[in-house]
Coordinates of C-alpha atoms and ligand atoms in Angstrom, one line a residue:
M1 CA 21.7 1.6 -41.0
Q2 CA 25.4 1.5 -40.2
L3 CA 26.2 1.5 -36.6
S4 CA 29.2 3.6 -35.8
R5 CA 31.9 1.4 -34.4
K6 CA 32.5 3.2 -31.1
P7 CA 29.1 2.6 -29.6
L8 CA 29.0 -1.0 -30.7
L9 CA 32.4 -1.5 -29.1
A10 CA 31.2 0.1 -25.9
L11 CA 28.2 -2.1 -25.9
L12 CA 30.3 -5.1 -26.4
L13 CA 32.5 -4.0 -23.5
V14 CA 29.5 -3.7 -21.3
L15 CA 28.4 -7.1 -22.2
A16 CA 31.8 -8.6 -22.1
A17 CA 31.6 -8.5 -18.4
L18 CA 28.7 -10.9 -18.6
P19 CA 28.7 -14.5 -19.9
S20 CA 27.5 -14.7 -23.5
R21 CA 24.3 -16.4 -22.6
A22 CA 23.3 -13.3 -20.6
M23 CA 22.4 -11.7 -23.9
A24 CA 21.3 -14.8 -25.6
G25 CA 17.8 -14.4 -24.3
H26 CA 15.4 -17.1 -23.4
D27 CA 14.6 -18.0 -27.0
G28 CA 18.3 -18.2 -28.0
R29 CA 18.1 -15.2 -30.4
G30 CA 20.3 -12.3 -30.2
G31 CA 23.5 -13.8 -29.1
V32 CA 25.2 -13.2 -32.4
A33 CA 25.1 -9.9 -34.3
R34 CA 23.7 -10.4 -37.8
G35 CA 26.2 -8.5 -39.9
D36 CA 26.4 -4.9 -39.0
D37 CA 22.8 -4.6 -38.0
C38 CA 23.4 -4.6 -34.3
C39 CA 20.0 -3.0 -33.8
G40 CA 18.1 -5.8 -35.3
A41 CA 20.2 -8.6 -33.8
W42 CA 20.5 -7.5 -30.2
E43 CA 17.5 -7.8 -28.1
G44 CA 16.8 -4.7 -26.2
V45 CA 18.9 -2.5 -28.4
S46 CA 17.2 0.2 -30.4
C47 CA 18.8 2.5 -32.9
D48 CA 17.9 5.7 -34.6
A49 CA 16.7 4.8 -38.0
A50 CA 18.6 7.6 -39.7
T51 CA 21.9 7.6 -37.9
G52 CA 22.1 4.0 -36.7
R53 CA 23.2 5.2 -33.3
V54 CA 22.1 3.3 -30.3
V55 CA 19.4 5.4 -28.6
A56 CA 17.9 2.9 -26.2
L57 CA 19.4 0.0 -24.4
Q58 CA 17.0 -2.2 -22.4
L59 CA 18.1 -5.3 -20.5
E60 CA 15.4 -7.0 -18.5
A61 CA 15.0 -10.3 -16.9
P62 CA 13.0 -12.9 -18.9
P63 CA 9.6 -13.8 -17.7
P64 CA 10.1 -15.8 -14.5
L65 CA 8.7 -19.0 -15.8
L66 CA 11.0 -19.3 -18.8
P67 CA 14.2 -21.3 -18.3
P68 CA 17.1 -21.0 -17.9
R69 CA 16.3 -18.6 -15.0
R70 CA 19.0 -19.7 -12.7
H71 CA 21.9 -19.2 -15.0
Y72 CA 20.5 -16.3 -16.8
M73 CA 23.0 -13.9 -15.2
E74 CA 26.0 -15.2 -13.5
G75 CA 27.2 -11.8 -12.2
G76 CA 29.0 -8.9 -13.6
T77 CA 29.0 -5.2 -13.2
L78 CA 28.1 -2.2 -15.4
S79 CA 31.0 -1.2 -17.6
G80 CA 32.2 2.3 -17.5
S81 CA 32.1 2.1 -21.3
L82 CA 28.3 2.5 -21.1
G83 CA 29.2 6.2 -20.9
G84 CA 30.4 6.0 -24.5
L85 CA 26.9 5.4 -25.8
E86 CA 26.6 9.1 -26.2
F87 CA 23.4 9.1 -28.2
L88 CA 21.5 7.1 -25.6
E89 CA 18.2 8.5 -24.6
T90 CA 16.9 5.5 -22.7
L91 CA 18.9 3.1 -20.5
V92 CA 17.0 0.3 -18.7
I93 CA 18.7 -2.4 -16.8
R94 CA 16.0 -4.0 -14.7
D95 CA 15.6 -7.0 -12.5
M96 CA 19.0 -8.4 -13.4
A97 CA 19.4 -9.8 -10.0
R98 CA 23.1 -10.5 -10.3
I99 CA 24.4 -7.3 -11.7
G100 CA 26.3 -5.7 -8.9
G101 CA 29.1 -3.2 -8.4
A102 CA 28.9 0.5 -8.5
I103 CA 27.0 2.8 -10.9
P104 CA 29.7 4.0 -13.3
A105 CA 30.4 7.7 -12.9
S106 CA 30.9 7.8 -16.7
L107 CA 27.1 7.7 -17.2
S108 CA 27.4 11.4 -16.7
R109 CA 28.6 11.6 -20.3
L110 CA 25.2 10.4 -21.6
S111 CA 24.2 14.0 -22.2
R112 CA 21.1 13.0 -24.2
L113 CA 19.7 10.6 -21.6
K114 CA 16.1 11.2 -20.6
Q115 CA 15.3 7.9 -18.9
L116 CA 17.7 6.0 -16.6
Y117 CA 16.2 2.9 -15.0
L118 CA 18.7 0.8 -13.1
E119 CA 16.1 -1.0 -11.0
G120 CA 16.0 -4.3 -9.1
N121 CA 19.7 -5.2 -9.5
L122 CA 22.4 -5.5 -6.9
L123 CA 24.1 -2.2 -7.5
A124 CA 26.0 -1.0 -4.5
G125 CA 28.0 2.0 -3.4
G126 CA 26.8 5.6 -3.5
I127 CA 24.7 7.5 -6.1
P128 CA 27.4 9.2 -8.2
S129 CA 27.0 13.0 -7.9
S130 CA 28.2 13.2 -11.5
L131 CA 24.7 12.1 -12.6
S132 CA 23.8 15.8 -12.1
K133 CA 25.6 16.5 -15.4
I134 CA 22.9 14.6 -17.3
T135 CA 20.8 17.8 -17.6
S136 CA 18.3 16.2 -20.0
L137 CA 17.3 13.5 -17.4
Q138 CA 13.6 13.3 -16.8
Y139 CA 13.1 9.9 -15.3
L140 CA 15.5 8.4 -12.7
S141 CA 15.0 5.2 -11.0
L142 CA 17.6 3.4 -9.0
A143 CA 15.1 1.5 -6.9
G144 CA 15.6 -1.9 -5.4
N145 CA 19.4 -2.0 -5.2
R146 CA 21.9 -1.8 -2.3
L147 CA 22.8 1.8 -2.7
E148 CA 24.0 3.5 0.4
G149 CA 25.3 6.9 1.5
K150 CA 23.6 10.2 1.2
L151 CA 21.3 11.7 -1.4
P152 CA 23.7 13.7 -3.6
P153 CA 22.8 17.4 -3.3
E154 CA 24.0 17.9 -6.8
L155 CA 20.9 16.2 -8.2
G156 CA 19.0 19.2 -7.2
S157 CA 20.2 20.9 -10.3
L158 CA 18.4 18.4 -12.6
S159 CA 15.5 20.7 -13.1
S160 CA 14.0 18.6 -15.9
L161 CA 13.4 15.7 -13.6
V162 CA 9.8 14.5 -13.5
Q163 CA 10.3 11.2 -11.6
I164 CA 12.7 10.1 -9.0
N165 CA 12.5 6.6 -7.5
L166 CA 15.2 5.6 -5.1
A167 CA 13.0 3.3 -3.0
G168 CA 14.4 0.1 -1.4
N169 CA 18.0 1.0 -0.9
R170 CA 20.1 1.8 2.1
L171 CA 20.3 5.5 1.6
S172 CA 20.7 7.6 4.7
G173 CA 20.9 11.2 5.8
E174 CA 18.5 14.1 5.1
V175 CA 16.8 15.3 1.9
P176 CA 19.2 18.0 0.6
P177 CA 17.7 21.6 0.6
S178 CA 18.9 21.8 -3.1
Y179 CA 16.0 19.5 -4.1
K180 CA 13.7 22.5 -3.8
N181 CA 14.9 23.3 -7.3
L182 CA 13.2 20.1 -8.7
S183 CA 10.1 22.1 -9.6
R184 CA 8.9 19.8 -12.3
L185 CA 8.9 16.7 -10.1
E186 CA 5.7 14.8 -10.2
Y187 CA 6.8 11.5 -8.6
L188 CA 9.2 11.2 -5.6
D189 CA 9.6 7.8 -4.0
L190 CA 12.2 7.6 -1.3
S191 CA 10.5 4.7 0.6
N192 CA 12.2 1.8 2.3
N193 CA 15.5 3.5 3.0
L194 CA 17.3 4.8 6.1
L195 CA 16.6 8.5 5.6
S196 CA 16.2 10.8 8.5
G197 CA 15.7 14.4 9.4
A198 CA 12.6 16.5 8.9
I199 CA 10.2 16.3 6.0
P200 CA 11.2 19.5 4.2
A201 CA 8.6 22.2 4.1
F202 CA 9.7 23.0 0.6
F203 CA 8.0 19.9 -0.7
G204 CA 4.7 21.8 -0.3
L205 CA 6.0 25.2 -1.2
Q206 CA 8.2 24.5 -4.2
L207 CA 7.5 21.0 -5.6
R208 CA 4.1 22.1 -6.7
S209 CA 3.7 19.4 -9.4
L210 CA 4.1 16.5 -7.0
A211 CA 1.4 13.8 -7.6
L212 CA 3.1 11.0 -5.6
L213 CA 5.2 11.5 -2.5
D214 CA 6.3 8.3 -0.7
L215 CA 8.6 8.7 2.2
S216 CA 7.4 5.5 4.0
N217 CA 9.6 3.2 6.0
N218 CA 12.5 5.6 6.8
S219 CA 13.4 7.4 10.0
F220 CA 12.0 10.8 9.3
S221 CA 11.2 12.8 12.4
G222 CA 9.6 16.1 13.4
E223 CA 6.1 17.2 12.3
I224 CA 4.2 16.7 9.0
P225 CA 4.6 20.2 7.4
A226 CA 1.3 22.0 7.0
S227 CA 2.7 23.4 3.7
L228 CA 1.8 20.1 2.0
C229 CA -1.7 21.6 1.8
C230 CA -0.5 23.5 -1.2
L231 CA 0.2 20.5 -3.4
R232 CA -2.9 20.7 -5.6
N233 CA -2.0 17.6 -7.7
L234 CA -1.0 15.3 -4.9
T235 CA -2.9 12.0 -5.2
D236 CA -0.7 9.6 -3.1
F237 CA 1.0 10.6 0.1
S238 CA 2.6 8.1 2.4
V239 CA 4.8 8.7 5.4
S240 CA 4.1 5.3 7.1
H241 CA 6.6 3.7 9.3
N242 CA 8.6 6.8 10.4
K243 CA 9.2 8.6 13.7
L244 CA 6.9 11.6 13.0
T245 CA 5.6 13.5 16.0
G246 CA 3.0 16.2 16.6
V247 CA -0.5 16.3 15.2
I248 CA -1.9 15.6 11.8
P249 CA -2.2 19.1 10.3
S250 CA -5.8 19.9 9.4
Q251 CA -4.5 21.5 6.2
I252 CA -4.0 17.9 4.8
G253 CA -7.7 17.9 4.5
S254 CA -7.5 20.7 1.9
I255 CA -5.6 18.5 -0.6
A256 CA -8.7 17.8 -2.5
S257 CA -6.9 15.6 -5.0
L258 CA -5.8 13.0 -2.5
N259 CA -6.6 9.3 -3.3
S260 CA -4.4 7.7 -0.7
L261 CA -3.2 9.0 2.6
S262 CA -1.0 6.7 4.8
I263 CA 0.4 8.1 8.0
D264 CA 0.3 4.8 9.9
S265 CA 3.1 3.7 12.3
N266 CA 4.3 7.0 13.6
L267 CA 4.2 8.8 16.9
L268 CA 1.4 11.2 16.0
V269 CA -0.9 12.5 18.7
G270 CA -4.0 14.7 18.9
S271 CA -7.3 14.1 17.2
I272 CA -8.1 13.2 13.6
P273 CA -8.8 16.5 11.9
E274 CA -12.4 16.6 10.7
S275 CA -11.2 18.1 7.4
L276 CA -9.9 14.6 6.4
F277 CA -13.5 13.6 6.2
G278 CA -14.2 16.1 3.4
L279 CA -11.7 14.4 1.0
R280 CA -14.1 13.3 -1.7
K281 CA -11.6 11.4 -3.8
L282 CA -9.9 9.5 -0.9
W283 CA -10.0 5.8 -1.3
N284 CA -7.3 4.7 1.2
L285 CA -6.9 6.2 4.6
N286 CA -4.5 4.6 7.0
L287 CA -3.9 6.3 10.4
S288 CA -3.2 3.1 12.3
R289 CA -0.5 2.6 15.0
N290 CA -0.1 6.1 16.3
G291 CA -1.1 7.8 19.5
L292 CA -4.2 9.5 18.1
S293 CA -6.8 10.3 20.7
G294 CA -10.1 12.2 20.8
S295 CA -13.3 11.1 19.3
L296 CA -13.9 9.1 16.2
P297 CA -14.9 11.8 13.7
P298 CA -18.4 12.8 14.6
G299 CA -21.3 13.7 12.5
I300 CA -19.6 14.3 9.1
R301 CA -22.3 15.2 6.7
H302 CA -20.8 14.1 3.4
G303 CA -18.8 11.1 4.5
L304 CA -16.1 9.8 2.3
P305 CA -17.9 8.8 -0.9
A306 CA -14.9 7.2 -2.6
I307 CA -13.5 5.4 0.5
V308 CA -12.3 1.7 -0.1
S309 CA -10.1 1.1 2.8
M310 CA -10.0 2.8 6.2
D311 CA -7.7 1.8 9.0
L312 CA -7.8 3.7 12.3
S313 CA -6.6 0.8 14.4
H314 CA -4.1 0.8 17.3
N315 CA -4.8 4.3 18.6
H316 CA -6.6 5.7 21.6
L317 CA -9.8 6.8 19.9
V318 CA -13.0 7.1 21.8
G319 CA -16.6 7.6 20.8
G320 CA -19.6 5.6 19.9
I321 CA -19.3 3.1 17.0
D322 CA -22.9 3.7 16.0
Q323 CA -22.4 7.4 15.6
F324 CA -19.2 6.7 13.6
F325 CA -21.0 4.4 11.2
R326 CA -23.7 7.0 10.8
S327 CA -21.0 9.6 10.1
I328 CA -19.7 7.6 7.1
S329 CA -23.1 6.4 6.0
T330 CA -23.9 7.6 2.5
P331 CA -26.5 10.2 2.1
G332 CA -29.0 10.0 -0.7
R333 CA -30.0 6.4 0.1
P334 CA -33.1 5.5 1.9
T335 CA -32.4 6.0 5.6
K336 CA -36.1 6.3 6.3
L337 CA -38.9 4.1 4.9
I338 CA -41.8 6.4 4.9
S339 CA -44.5 3.7 4.9
S340 CA -42.9 1.9 7.8
K341 CA -44.5 1.8 11.2
N342 CA -41.1 1.6 12.8
A343 CA -39.6 4.9 11.7
S344 CA -37.3 5.3 14.6
S345 CA -35.5 1.9 14.1
D346 CA -35.3 2.4 10.3
M347 CA -33.6 5.8 10.9
S348 CA -30.8 4.0 12.6
V349 CA -30.1 1.7 9.6
I350 CA -26.6 2.4 8.2
F351 CA -25.8 2.3 4.6
L352 CA -22.1 2.1 4.2
P353 CA -20.3 3.9 1.4
R354 CA -20.8 1.7 -1.6
E355 CA -17.1 1.2 -2.3
L356 CA -16.0 0.5 1.3
Q357 CA -14.2 -2.9 1.5
H358 CA -11.9 -2.7 4.4
L359 CA -12.6 -1.1 7.8
D360 CA -10.3 -1.6 10.8
L361 CA -11.1 0.2 14.0
S362 CA -9.4 -2.4 16.3
K363 CA -7.5 -1.6 19.5
N364 CA -9.0 1.7 20.4
R365 CA -11.3 2.7 23.2
I366 CA -14.5 2.7 21.2
T367 CA -17.9 2.3 22.9
G368 CA -21.5 2.1 21.8
A369 CA -23.2 -0.7 19.9
L370 CA -23.0 -2.0 16.4
P371 CA -25.8 -0.4 14.4
E372 CA -28.3 -2.1 12.1
F373 CA -26.9 -2.4 8.6
G374 CA -28.7 -1.9 5.4
A375 CA -28.1 -4.1 2.3
G376 CA -25.9 -3.1 -0.6
A377 CA -22.5 -2.7 1.0
S378 CA -19.3 -4.2 -0.4
L379 CA -17.5 -4.6 2.9
I380 CA -15.1 -7.5 2.9
W381 CA -13.2 -6.9 6.1
L382 CA -14.6 -5.5 9.4
D383 CA -12.4 -5.5 12.4
V384 CA -13.6 -3.7 15.6
S385 CA -11.8 -6.0 18.0
G386 CA -10.1 -4.8 21.2
N387 CA -12.5 -2.0 22.1
A388 CA -15.3 -1.5 24.6
I389 CA -18.2 -2.0 22.3
G390 CA -21.4 -3.2 24.0
G391 CA -24.8 -4.1 22.8
Q392 CA -25.7 -7.1 20.8
I393 CA -24.6 -8.4 17.4
P394 CA -27.2 -6.9 15.1
G395 CA -29.0 -9.6 13.1
S396 CA -28.7 -7.3 10.1
V397 CA -24.9 -7.9 10.1
S398 CA -25.9 -10.7 7.7
K399 CA -26.8 -8.0 5.2
L400 CA -23.1 -7.4 4.8
S401 CA -23.2 -10.2 2.3
G402 CA -19.7 -9.8 0.9
L403 CA -18.0 -9.9 4.3
Q404 CA -15.1 -12.3 4.4
R405 CA -13.6 -11.4 7.7
L406 CA -15.5 -10.3 10.8
D407 CA -13.6 -9.7 14.1
I408 CA -15.6 -8.4 17.0
S409 CA -13.4 -10.1 19.6
R410 CA -12.4 -8.5 22.9
N411 CA -15.3 -6.2 23.4
K412 CA -18.3 -6.2 25.8
I413 CA -20.9 -7.6 23.4
R414 CA -23.8 -9.4 25.0
G415 CA -26.9 -11.2 23.8
T416 CA -27.1 -14.2 21.5
I417 CA -25.6 -15.1 18.1
P418 CA -28.2 -14.2 15.5
A419 CA -29.1 -17.2 13.4
S420 CA -29.2 -14.9 10.4
M421 CA -25.4 -14.9 10.4
A422 CA -25.5 -18.4 9.0
G423 CA -26.5 -16.8 5.7
M424 CA -23.2 -14.9 5.4
A425 CA -22.0 -17.0 2.5
S426 CA -18.7 -15.2 1.9
L427 CA -17.5 -15.4 5.5
R428 CA -14.1 -17.1 5.9
W429 CA -12.9 -15.7 9.2
L430 CA -15.1 -15.1 12.3
D431 CA -13.8 -14.1 15.7
M432 CA -16.2 -13.3 18.5
S433 CA -14.0 -14.3 21.3
G434 CA -13.7 -12.4 24.6
N435 CA -17.2 -11.0 24.8
A436 CA -20.2 -11.9 27.0
I437 CA -22.3 -13.7 24.3
V438 CA -24.8 -16.2 25.6
G439 CA -27.0 -18.9 24.2
R440 CA -26.0 -21.5 21.6
I441 CA -24.0 -21.5 18.4
P442 CA -26.9 -21.7 15.9
D443 CA -27.2 -25.2 14.3
S444 CA -27.7 -23.4 11.0
F445 CA -24.0 -22.4 11.1
A446 CA -23.3 -25.9 9.9
G447 CA -24.0 -24.6 6.4
M448 CA -21.3 -21.9 6.3
A449 CA -19.3 -23.5 3.5
R450 CA -16.6 -20.9 3.1
L451 CA -15.7 -20.5 6.8
R452 CA -12.1 -21.5 7.5
H453 CA -11.4 -20.0 10.9
A454 CA -13.7 -19.2 13.8
S455 CA -13.3 -18.4 17.5
F456 CA -15.9 -18.4 20.2
R457 CA -13.5 -18.5 23.1
G458 CA -14.2 -16.7 26.3
N459 CA -17.9 -16.1 26.1
K460 CA -20.9 -17.5 28.0
L461 CA -22.0 -20.0 25.3
C462 CA -23.6 -23.3 26.0
G463 CA -25.0 -26.3 24.1
K464 CA -23.8 -28.4 21.2
I465 CA -21.2 -27.2 18.7
P466 CA -22.5 -27.6 15.1
Q467 CA -21.1 -31.0 14.1
A468 CA -19.9 -29.9 10.6
R469 CA -16.7 -28.5 9.3
P470 CA -15.0 -26.3 10.2
F471 CA -16.7 -26.2 13.6
N472 CA -16.0 -29.8 14.7
L473 CA -12.4 -29.6 13.4
L474 CA -11.3 -26.3 15.0
P475 CA -8.8 -26.5 17.9
A476 CA -10.6 -26.9 21.3
A477 CA -9.1 -23.5 22.2
A478 CA -11.6 -21.9 19.8
Y479 CA -14.3 -22.9 22.3
A480 CA -12.4 -22.6 25.6
G481 CA -13.7 -20.5 28.5
N482 CA -17.4 -20.8 27.8
L483 CA -20.2 -22.0 30.1
C484 CA -21.1 -25.4 28.7
L485 CA -20.3 -26.0 25.1
C486 CA -20.0 -29.7 24.1
G487 CA -19.5 -31.9 21.1
K488 CA -16.4 -32.2 18.9
P489 CA -13.7 -30.9 19.3
L490 CA -14.9 -30.7 23.0
P491 CA -16.1 -33.8 24.9
P492 CA -19.5 -35.2 23.8
C493 CA -22.7 -33.6 25.1
R494 CA -24.3 -35.4 28.1
Q495 CA -27.5 -37.2 27.3
I496 CA -30.4 -35.6 29.1
Ligands
NAG1 C1 18.6 26.4 -7.3 O1 18.1 27.4 -8.1 C2 18.5 28.7 -7.7 C3 17.8 29.7 -8.4 O2 17.0 29.2 -9.4 C4 20.0 28.7 -8.0 O3 20.6 29.9 -7.6 C5 20.7 27.6 -7.2 O4 22.1 27.5 -7.6 C6 20.1 26.3 -7.5 N1 20.6 25.3 -6.7 C7 21.1 24.1 -7.2 C8 21.7 23.2 -6.2 O5 21.0 23.8 -8.4
NAG2 C1 11.5 -1.3 5.2 O1 12.5 -1.2 4.3 C2 13.5 -2.3 4.4 C3 14.6 -2.0 3.5 O2 14.2 -1.8 2.2 C4 12.8 -3.6 4.1 O3 13.6 -4.6 4.3 C5 11.6 -3.7 5.1 O4 10.9 -4.9 4.7 C6 10.7 -2.5 5.0 N1 9.7 -2.6 6.0 C7 8.4 -2.4 5.8 C8 7.5 -2.5 7.0 O5 8.0 -2.1 4.7
NAG3 C1 -1.7 19.7 -12.1 O1 -2.2 18.8 -13.1 C2 -2.8 19.4 -14.2 C3 -3.5 18.3 -15.0 O2 -2.6 17.3 -15.2 C4 -1.8 20.2 -14.9 O3 -2.4 20.9 -16.0 C5 -1.2 21.2 -14.0 O4 -0.2 21.9 -14.6 C6 -0.6 20.6 -12.8 N1 -0.2 21.6 -11.8 C7 1.0 21.7 -11.4 C8 1.3 22.7 -10.4 O5 1.9 20.9 -11.8
NAG4 C1 -2.3 0.3 7.7 O1 -1.0 0.3 8.3 C2 -0.7 -0.8 9.2 C3 0.6 -0.5 9.9 O2 1.6 0.1 9.0 C4 -0.6 -2.0 8.4 O3 -0.3 -3.1 9.2 C5 -2.0 -2.2 7.8 O4 -2.1 -3.4 7.0 C6 -2.5 -1.0 7.0 N1 -3.9 -1.2 6.7 C7 -4.4 -1.4 5.5 C8 -5.8 -1.5 5.4 O5 -3.7 -1.4 4.5
NAG5 C1 -39.3 -2.5 14.7 O1 -38.0 -2.5 15.3 C2 -37.8 -3.7 16.2 C3 -36.4 -3.5 16.9 O2 -35.4 -3.2 16.0 C4 -37.8 -4.9 15.4 O3 -37.7 -6.0 16.2 C5 -39.2 -5.0 14.7 O4 -39.2 -6.2 13.9 C6 -39.5 -3.8 13.9 N1 -40.8 -3.8 13.3 C7 -41.1 -3.5 12.1 C8 -42.5 -3.5 11.7 O5 -40.2 -3.2 11.3

């Protein structure tokens, strides 16, 4: 178990740049090497049992609650001597929020390195192109630093790479064409940088093993390449917060493996391809904040059986909300009660996909009326605000028993507030402002224990506000612009 002197010296040089308590650890162990057995004494150092060589070095911040957090790391840089740990297979320096400076080019000498994680530090400067000499490298993460400059084209020769995570830096420029050689890549996260240029078509053509592709929050422009259709293992695809133009290629709907598709906050136009509504594994769909037009997807037979979260907000979509709900309504559940005398109304009852929790259709041009809902949904968040929805609030909205947030504001909803809504025991946030709702706020609302926020502003309501919290404690603005509401927080009702 002898450790050869050179690597130990190198290790000490690395650590010499840091105050001794940096390696002391939160429990005080590890600051002093016990004899020659560096591997046992140093926390985070692992050695090969046979050779005694350091094969893994892992420096991570202590759990956040353990003192002394503040003085854990006073500063320091990565020593070039790290490159001397030539038997290293794993190097992890993670969440050491005070380690700054450049990534030493000498790391290129770590010819056995498979995993390099230098995440959540303050590393600055460029990504050394010499990293391309570590041909054994499979996992590379430099995420969450202050790295800048371009993506080194040389990294394209690292054909063993399985994961690249460079998220959360200040990297700029385009994705180099040489990256088409990274044919084993399964995970590519370039999010939260300043990258630009087009999304390369070769992602779809050559990086066939990609399971995760996250390009969100950059300045990518041009169109979404239709070639992405061919990524048969892609589960997570995000290009949110870029400057992408053109239409959503219908070929995206043929990536049957997709779990999550986020294309929000771009400049996309055209209609939503119906093919997206055939994605049977999709649980997250975010198309919000684009210029999408055309109709809400009509009459989809199979719906999206796995959908958990769907955000189509802030677009220019038209179409009837009732048809839309019907289109995502799950088949195979009772949409018709045979013994009922009222077959036609039962036919219109909507059974939402069982997993659906979050639905946002706000700020579009949607018309129609809210349908009657059947029980058994898990919807938590329903926002249809800022559309042109008419009709009445269906009494059966109370069957959405898990609903925590309901926003139907700024529509053209008429009729009265169904008393049944008082039974929505999970509701925390209710906004029905800016409609044409008449009648009273039902007295039974006084029992809505979970409610924290409500707005009835800008309707045609009248009568006494329920004198219970939160209703009597809300700002008066929550009731402004109605016909004749009274009672706290508004002036008292006149005795008749
Ligand atoms: C990519 O691979 C091709 C052929 O496999 C090779 O000719 C080319 O040099 C490689 N490019 C890089 C940057 O490694
Ligand atoms: C975009 O990335 C920058 C830089 O990492 C970050 O500060 C910002 O919060 C990100 N914005 C969003 C919307 O994620
Ligand atoms: C896709 O994933 C499967 C199962 O993990 C794997 O066997 C297959 O090789 C992958 N395909 C590609 C192109 O990587
Ligand atoms: C969808 O994207 C928008 C804009 O980027 C974001 O604000 C919203 O929270 C996302 N929706 C969901 C359900 O995550
Ligand atoms: C028939 O439908 C109307 C309107 O939705 C409803 O008011 C009535 O209670 C229903 N009758 C039966 C028997 O379900």
